[in-house]
Amino acid sequence: KLIFTTSLLLGTTITISSNHWIMAWAGLEINTLAILPLISKSHHPRAIEAATKYFLTQAAASTLVLFSSMTNAWHTGQWDITQLTHPTSCLILTSAIAMKLGLVPFHFWFPEVLQGSPLTTGLLLSTVMKFPPITLFFMTSPSLNQTLLVLMAILSAALGGWMGLNQTQIRKILAFSSISHLGWMTIIISYSPKLTLLNFYLYTVMTAAVFLTLNSFKTLKLSTLMTTWTKTPALSAMLFLTLLSLAGLPPLTGFLPKWLIIQELTKQDMITAAVTISMLSLLGLFFYLRLAYCATITLPPHTTNHMKQWRTNKPVSAMIAILITMSTMLLPIS
């Protein structure tokens, strides 16, 4: 485990600090190879299938990254990441990074992989593994095709919202929520890349809070989430707030990136895009409310068909407390 976590950190660091495309590619490959054993650790067919799907998509995306940088080097003689200027290589790179991140139309692998992996690995997949591709986006953002990015972003928000509505597995719901958040990050990347990074950091904090809370509850389905409020009522109540923060409701942290992004979009005179993506985040609000409803508001029916959980006096870990506080209280930093 130590080897895998250090390799993850190493791969991420190599990618985000590189100037040369080959270094960036090497970092992405190290990342992929380090997370694979963590996905397939439980020898369940689901986990093995998830690891295979993850490996195939990430390998294809890395190949496309190499291909776009080589096309660019062939045409311009530049291997520098910030000097990606050739339009064809920009298009190829956009699709490669979309595959890495799980943006629509390359999103199909992500819910399946998240469903097959345990909660802690799922947290790594939806936060740490998204960081290197986003930094590559950040460095190449001036030369990318803005129309394509906005289109992909709105489609991601739409599909992340629509497909999350019908799920009962919590990990799949969180995967679709991740896809719609990525849509919010992509729409602003070519106008104000700093906002993308801000959105990503806050999203990471909120998702980490949710995943770690669910991990301490040991819940994977909505039906088991219904009986957890007896275990630690205070933590369930805070999970409710954190989910609403992920949905982006005003007094909480999650509203901050949405607010700034909508403000920046209106400055750029993209009113229709802003209105569309705001409307589509309501779909996300629906399934977050459903999760929150199952976590806190509804009392389970008396004839539950699974074991009630014992209420323990085990203290909540400080990490979860800090993350939940950050994901509910950070709006004043605006």
Short mmCIF file of C-alpha atoms in Angstrom, two decimals:
data_model
loop_
_atom_site.label_atom_id
_atom_site.label_comp_id
_atom_site.label_asym_id
_atom_site.label_seq_id
_atom_site.Cartn_x
_atom_site.Cartn_y
_atom_site.Cartn_z
CA LYS A 1 0.00 0.00 0.00
CA LEU A 2 2.87 2.34 0.82
CA ILE A 3 4.39 1.73 -2.61
CA PHE A 4 1.08 2.41 -4.34
CA THR A 5 0.32 5.61 -2.44
CA THR A 6 3.83 6.97 -2.97
CA SER A 7 3.58 6.09 -6.67
CA LEU A 8 0.26 7.94 -6.85
CA LEU A 9 1.81 11.02 -5.28
CA LEU A 10 4.89 10.69 -7.48
CA GLY A 11 2.87 10.36 -10.71
CA THR A 12 0.67 13.32 -9.82
CA THR A 13 3.69 15.45 -8.91
CA ILE A 14 5.55 14.53 -12.11
CA THR A 15 2.55 15.49 -14.24
CA ILE A 16 1.76 18.78 -12.55
CA SER A 17 5.38 19.95 -12.47
CA SER A 18 6.40 18.91 -15.97
CA ASN A 19 7.14 21.15 -18.93
CA HIS A 20 7.66 18.40 -21.47
CA TRP A 21 4.82 16.31 -22.84
CA ILE A 22 6.67 13.02 -22.37
CA MET A 23 7.11 13.75 -18.66
CA ALA A 24 3.43 14.55 -18.32
CA TRP A 25 2.57 11.29 -20.08
CA ALA A 26 4.92 9.32 -17.82
CA GLY A 27 3.29 10.80 -14.73
CA LEU A 28 -0.18 9.87 -15.99
CA GLU A 29 0.99 6.30 -16.67
CA ILE A 30 2.51 5.95 -13.19
CA ASN A 31 -0.78 7.18 -11.73
CA THR A 32 -2.84 4.67 -13.69
CA LEU A 33 -0.59 1.75 -12.78
CA ALA A 34 -0.55 2.75 -9.11
CA ILE A 35 -4.33 2.95 -8.73
CA LEU A 36 -5.04 -0.37 -10.53
CA PRO A 37 -4.06 -2.68 -7.62
CA LEU A 38 -6.13 -0.52 -5.27
CA ILE A 39 -9.21 -1.05 -7.45
CA SER A 40 -8.73 -4.79 -7.93
CA LYS A 41 -7.69 -5.45 -4.33
CA SER A 42 -10.90 -7.25 -3.34
CA HIS A 43 -10.95 -10.26 -5.67
CA HIS A 44 -14.54 -9.69 -6.63
CA PRO A 45 -15.52 -10.07 -10.34
CA ARG A 46 -16.97 -6.53 -10.19
CA ALA A 47 -13.64 -5.14 -8.98
CA ILE A 48 -11.62 -6.99 -11.63
CA GLU A 49 -14.00 -5.77 -14.33
CA ALA A 50 -13.71 -2.21 -13.01
CA ALA A 51 -9.91 -2.42 -13.04
CA THR A 52 -9.91 -3.73 -16.62
CA LYS A 53 -12.25 -0.99 -17.82
CA TYR A 54 -10.20 1.63 -16.03
CA PHE A 55 -6.94 0.36 -17.49
CA LEU A 56 -8.27 0.26 -21.07
CA THR A 57 -9.75 3.76 -21.02
CA GLN A 58 -6.76 5.34 -19.29
CA ALA A 59 -4.29 3.62 -21.61
CA ALA A 60 -6.24 4.85 -24.63
CA ALA A 61 -6.33 8.38 -23.19
CA SER A 62 -2.58 8.38 -22.47
CA THR A 63 -1.92 7.22 -26.02
CA LEU A 64 -4.02 10.10 -27.31
CA VAL A 65 -2.06 12.54 -25.14
CA LEU A 66 1.17 11.26 -26.69
CA PHE A 67 -0.37 11.38 -30.14
CA SER A 68 -1.52 15.00 -29.80
CA SER A 69 1.84 16.15 -28.44
CA MET A 70 3.68 14.35 -31.26
CA THR A 71 1.39 15.92 -33.86
CA ASN A 72 2.11 19.31 -32.33
CA ALA A 73 5.85 18.66 -32.24
CA TRP A 74 5.72 17.49 -35.88
CA HIS A 75 4.05 20.72 -36.99
CA THR A 76 5.68 23.29 -34.71
CA GLY A 77 8.83 21.66 -33.34
CA GLN A 78 7.68 22.40 -29.76
CA TRP A 79 7.54 19.80 -26.96
CA ASP A 80 6.56 22.38 -24.36
CA ILE A 81 3.15 21.84 -22.75
CA THR A 82 2.18 25.51 -22.85
CA GLN A 83 3.11 25.78 -26.54
CA LEU A 84 0.38 23.47 -27.82
CA THR A 85 -0.80 25.55 -30.77
CA HIS A 86 -1.73 23.22 -33.63
CA PRO A 87 -5.57 22.96 -33.90
CA THR A 88 -5.64 19.20 -34.63
CA SER A 89 -3.45 18.38 -31.65
CA CYS A 90 -5.64 20.65 -29.50
CA LEU A 91 -8.72 18.66 -30.51
CA ILE A 92 -6.98 15.33 -29.85
CA LEU A 93 -5.75 16.58 -26.49
CA THR A 94 -9.23 17.77 -25.51
CA SER A 95 -10.68 14.33 -26.22
CA ALA A 96 -7.80 12.62 -24.40
CA ILE A 97 -8.27 14.72 -21.26
CA ALA A 98 -12.04 14.25 -21.46
CA MET A 99 -11.40 10.49 -21.48
CA LYS A 100 -9.07 10.83 -18.51
CA LEU A 101 -11.61 12.86 -16.54
CA GLY A 102 -14.78 11.09 -17.61
CA LEU A 103 -16.37 14.07 -19.35
CA VAL A 104 -19.29 13.41 -21.68
CA PRO A 105 -19.08 11.76 -24.30
CA PHE A 106 -16.32 9.64 -22.71
CA HIS A 107 -18.06 9.20 -19.36
CA PHE A 108 -19.31 5.62 -19.59
CA TRP A 109 -16.38 4.03 -17.78
CA PHE A 110 -16.52 6.20 -14.69
CA PRO A 111 -19.71 5.06 -12.87
CA GLU A 112 -18.86 1.40 -13.57
CA VAL A 113 -15.32 1.75 -12.22
CA LEU A 114 -16.50 3.65 -9.15
CA GLN A 115 -19.19 1.03 -8.51
CA GLY A 116 -16.59 -1.74 -8.63
CA SER A 117 -14.08 -0.18 -6.25
CA PRO A 118 -14.27 0.31 -2.45
CA LEU A 119 -15.21 3.71 -1.02
CA THR A 120 -11.69 4.90 -0.20
CA THR A 121 -10.42 3.97 -3.66
CA GLY A 122 -13.53 5.62 -5.08
CA LEU A 123 -12.52 8.79 -3.27
CA LEU A 124 -9.03 8.60 -4.79
CA LEU A 125 -10.51 8.00 -8.25
CA SER A 126 -12.88 10.94 -8.10
CA THR A 127 -10.43 13.45 -6.59
CA VAL A 128 -6.68 12.71 -6.83
CA MET A 129 -6.85 10.99 -10.22
CA LYS A 130 -8.66 13.96 -11.71
CA PHE A 131 -5.98 16.42 -10.64
CA PRO A 132 -3.21 15.77 -13.26
CA PRO A 133 -5.58 15.97 -16.27
CA ILE A 134 -7.08 19.18 -14.90
CA THR A 135 -3.61 20.71 -14.54
CA LEU A 136 -2.89 19.76 -18.17
CA PHE A 137 -6.16 21.48 -19.11
CA PHE A 138 -5.06 24.48 -17.04
CA MET A 139 -1.70 24.75 -18.83
CA THR A 140 -3.09 24.37 -22.35
CA SER A 141 -6.31 26.34 -21.76
CA PRO A 142 -5.50 29.40 -23.94
CA SER A 143 -5.19 27.37 -27.13
CA LEU A 144 -8.13 24.98 -26.71
CA ASN A 145 -11.34 25.20 -28.72
CA GLN A 146 -13.82 27.10 -26.54
CA THR A 147 -17.00 26.08 -28.36
CA LEU A 148 -16.16 22.40 -27.99
CA LEU A 149 -15.36 22.81 -24.30
CA VAL A 150 -18.61 24.65 -23.56
CA LEU A 151 -20.60 22.04 -25.48
CA MET A 152 -18.94 19.17 -23.62
CA ALA A 153 -19.44 20.96 -20.31
CA ILE A 154 -23.17 21.49 -20.82
CA LEU A 155 -23.60 17.89 -21.99
CA SER A 156 -21.70 16.68 -18.93
CA ALA A 157 -23.88 18.68 -16.57
CA ALA A 158 -26.99 17.40 -18.35
CA LEU A 159 -26.04 13.73 -18.45
CA GLY A 160 -24.55 13.75 -14.96
CA GLY A 161 -27.86 15.11 -13.73
CA TRP A 162 -30.20 12.91 -15.75
CA MET A 163 -28.42 9.60 -15.27
CA GLY A 164 -27.99 10.12 -11.55
CA LEU A 165 -31.74 10.44 -11.01
CA ASN A 166 -32.49 6.74 -11.34
CA GLN A 167 -29.69 5.23 -9.26
CA THR A 168 -29.92 3.43 -5.95
CA GLN A 169 -26.21 2.70 -5.52
CA ILE A 170 -24.52 5.56 -3.67
CA ARG A 171 -21.20 5.20 -5.49
CA LYS A 172 -22.92 5.53 -8.87
CA ILE A 173 -24.80 8.61 -7.69
CA LEU A 174 -21.51 10.15 -6.59
CA ALA A 175 -19.94 9.24 -9.94
CA PHE A 176 -22.67 11.09 -11.83
CA SER A 177 -22.37 14.03 -9.45
CA SER A 178 -18.64 14.07 -10.25
CA ILE A 179 -19.42 14.15 -13.99
CA SER A 180 -21.71 17.16 -13.60
CA HIS A 181 -19.15 18.98 -11.42
CA LEU A 182 -16.55 18.35 -14.11
CA GLY A 183 -18.95 20.01 -16.51
CA TRP A 184 -18.92 23.12 -14.32
CA MET A 185 -15.11 23.07 -14.30
CA THR A 186 -14.81 22.65 -18.06
CA ILE A 187 -17.19 25.44 -19.02
CA ILE A 188 -14.98 28.07 -17.41
CA ILE A 189 -11.50 26.68 -18.20
CA SER A 190 -10.85 28.81 -21.28
CA TYR A 191 -12.18 32.03 -19.70
CA SER A 192 -10.84 31.91 -16.15
CA PRO A 193 -8.71 28.83 -15.44
CA LYS A 194 -8.19 29.83 -11.79
CA LEU A 195 -11.90 29.33 -11.19
CA THR A 196 -11.60 25.80 -12.52
CA LEU A 197 -8.92 25.03 -9.96
CA LEU A 198 -10.94 26.67 -7.17
CA ASN A 199 -13.98 24.62 -8.16
CA PHE A 200 -11.85 21.48 -8.20
CA TYR A 201 -10.38 22.10 -4.75
CA LEU A 202 -13.75 22.79 -3.14
CA TYR A 203 -15.28 19.80 -4.94
CA THR A 204 -12.42 17.63 -3.61
CA VAL A 205 -13.06 18.79 -0.04
CA MET A 206 -16.81 18.16 -0.22
CA THR A 207 -16.48 14.78 -1.97
CA ALA A 208 -13.84 13.66 0.53
CA ALA A 209 -16.18 14.59 3.38
CA VAL A 210 -19.05 12.60 1.82
CA PHE A 211 -16.95 9.54 0.96
CA LEU A 212 -15.26 9.36 4.37
CA THR A 213 -18.58 9.78 6.17
CA LEU A 214 -20.11 6.99 4.10
CA ASN A 215 -17.03 4.91 4.75
CA SER A 216 -17.46 5.31 8.50
CA PHE A 217 -21.14 4.32 8.09
CA LYS A 218 -20.16 1.36 5.85
CA THR A 219 -23.04 2.15 3.48
CA LEU A 220 -23.17 1.42 -0.23
CA LYS A 221 -26.91 1.51 -1.02
CA LEU A 222 -29.72 3.94 -0.32
CA SER A 223 -31.63 1.29 1.64
CA THR A 224 -28.77 0.81 4.11
CA LEU A 225 -28.29 4.57 4.33
CA MET A 226 -31.82 4.77 5.73
CA THR A 227 -30.92 2.90 8.90
CA THR A 228 -27.65 4.70 9.66
CA TRP A 229 -29.16 7.69 11.40
CA THR A 230 -29.44 5.60 14.58
CA LYS A 231 -25.67 5.05 14.65
CA THR A 232 -24.38 8.61 14.75
CA PRO A 233 -27.22 11.12 14.45
CA ALA A 234 -24.92 14.16 14.52
CA LEU A 235 -22.77 12.83 11.69
CA SER A 236 -25.88 12.04 9.63
CA ALA A 237 -27.14 15.57 10.11
CA MET A 238 -23.80 16.94 8.96
CA LEU A 239 -23.81 14.57 5.98
CA PHE A 240 -27.14 16.15 5.05
CA LEU A 241 -25.51 19.61 5.04
CA THR A 242 -22.48 18.39 3.09
CA LEU A 243 -24.69 16.87 0.39
CA LEU A 244 -26.59 20.13 0.09
CA SER A 245 -23.23 21.88 -0.17
CA LEU A 246 -22.27 19.57 -3.06
CA ALA A 247 -25.55 20.52 -4.69
CA GLY A 248 -24.51 24.16 -4.39
CA LEU A 249 -27.09 25.72 -2.07
CA PRO A 250 -26.26 29.31 -1.03
CA PRO A 251 -25.22 29.45 2.63
CA LEU A 252 -22.80 26.54 2.09
CA THR A 253 -19.39 26.23 0.43
CA GLY A 254 -20.64 24.55 -2.75
CA PHE A 255 -22.40 27.74 -3.80
CA LEU A 256 -19.13 29.68 -4.08
CA PRO A 257 -17.67 28.14 -7.28
CA LYS A 258 -21.09 28.11 -8.97
CA TRP A 259 -21.64 31.77 -8.11
CA LEU A 260 -18.21 32.85 -9.39
CA ILE A 261 -18.55 30.76 -12.54
CA ILE A 262 -21.97 32.19 -13.37
CA GLN A 263 -20.61 35.69 -12.73
CA GLU A 264 -17.65 35.06 -15.06
CA LEU A 265 -19.91 33.58 -17.76
CA THR A 266 -22.16 36.64 -17.68
CA LYS A 267 -19.07 38.86 -17.95
CA GLN A 268 -18.11 36.89 -21.06
CA ASP A 269 -21.62 37.50 -22.44
CA MET A 270 -22.50 33.81 -22.39
CA ILE A 271 -25.93 34.21 -20.85
CA THR A 272 -27.52 31.16 -22.49
CA ALA A 273 -24.70 28.86 -21.35
CA ALA A 274 -24.95 30.22 -17.79
CA VAL A 275 -28.74 29.78 -17.68
CA THR A 276 -28.54 26.28 -19.18
CA ILE A 277 -25.90 24.98 -16.82
CA SER A 278 -27.65 26.53 -13.81
CA MET A 279 -30.88 24.82 -14.78
CA LEU A 280 -29.08 21.53 -15.25
CA SER A 281 -27.58 21.70 -11.77
CA LEU A 282 -31.16 21.45 -10.47
CA LEU A 283 -31.16 17.85 -11.69
CA GLY A 284 -28.16 17.25 -9.48
CA LEU A 285 -29.94 18.94 -6.58
CA PHE A 286 -32.73 16.39 -6.94
CA PHE A 287 -30.55 13.34 -6.34
CA TYR A 288 -28.50 15.04 -3.63
CA LEU A 289 -31.77 15.78 -1.88
CA ARG A 290 -32.71 12.14 -2.30
CA LEU A 291 -29.45 11.04 -0.67
CA ALA A 292 -29.90 13.63 2.08
CA TYR A 293 -33.50 12.53 2.55
CA CYS A 294 -32.42 8.91 2.98
CA ALA A 295 -29.62 9.94 5.32
CA THR A 296 -31.48 12.19 7.72
CA ILE A 297 -35.05 13.19 7.06
CA THR A 298 -36.84 9.90 6.55
CA LEU A 299 -37.34 7.45 9.38
CA PRO A 300 -37.01 3.91 8.02
CA PRO A 301 -40.14 1.72 7.91
CA HIS A 302 -40.40 -0.72 10.78
CA THR A 303 -40.11 -3.79 8.59
CA THR A 304 -36.59 -3.33 7.26
CA ASN A 305 -35.20 -6.43 5.64
CA HIS A 306 -31.65 -5.99 6.83
CA MET A 307 -29.81 -5.74 10.14
CA LYS A 308 -30.25 -2.61 12.21
CA GLN A 309 -26.88 -1.19 13.17
CA TRP A 310 -25.80 -0.74 16.74
CA ARG A 311 -25.33 2.75 18.03
CA THR A 312 -21.73 3.13 19.10
CA ASN A 313 -19.97 5.81 21.09
CA LYS A 314 -16.99 5.69 18.76
CA PRO A 315 -15.78 9.26 18.20
CA VAL A 316 -15.89 10.69 14.70
CA SER A 317 -12.41 11.05 13.22
CA ALA A 318 -10.93 14.54 13.22
CA MET A 319 -10.36 14.36 9.45
CA ILE A 320 -14.09 13.97 8.76
CA ALA A 321 -14.87 16.78 11.19
CA ILE A 322 -12.42 19.18 9.53
CA LEU A 323 -13.61 18.28 6.02
CA ILE A 324 -17.28 18.64 6.90
CA THR A 325 -16.64 21.99 8.57
CA MET A 326 -14.76 23.18 5.48
CA SER A 327 -17.44 21.93 3.11
CA THR A 328 -20.19 23.79 4.93
CA MET A 329 -18.57 26.96 6.28
CA LEU A 330 -16.23 28.21 3.56
CA LEU A 331 -18.56 30.57 1.69
CA PRO A 332 -17.13 33.73 3.39
CA ILE A 333 -13.74 33.24 1.67
CA SER A 334 -15.34 34.72 -1.43
#
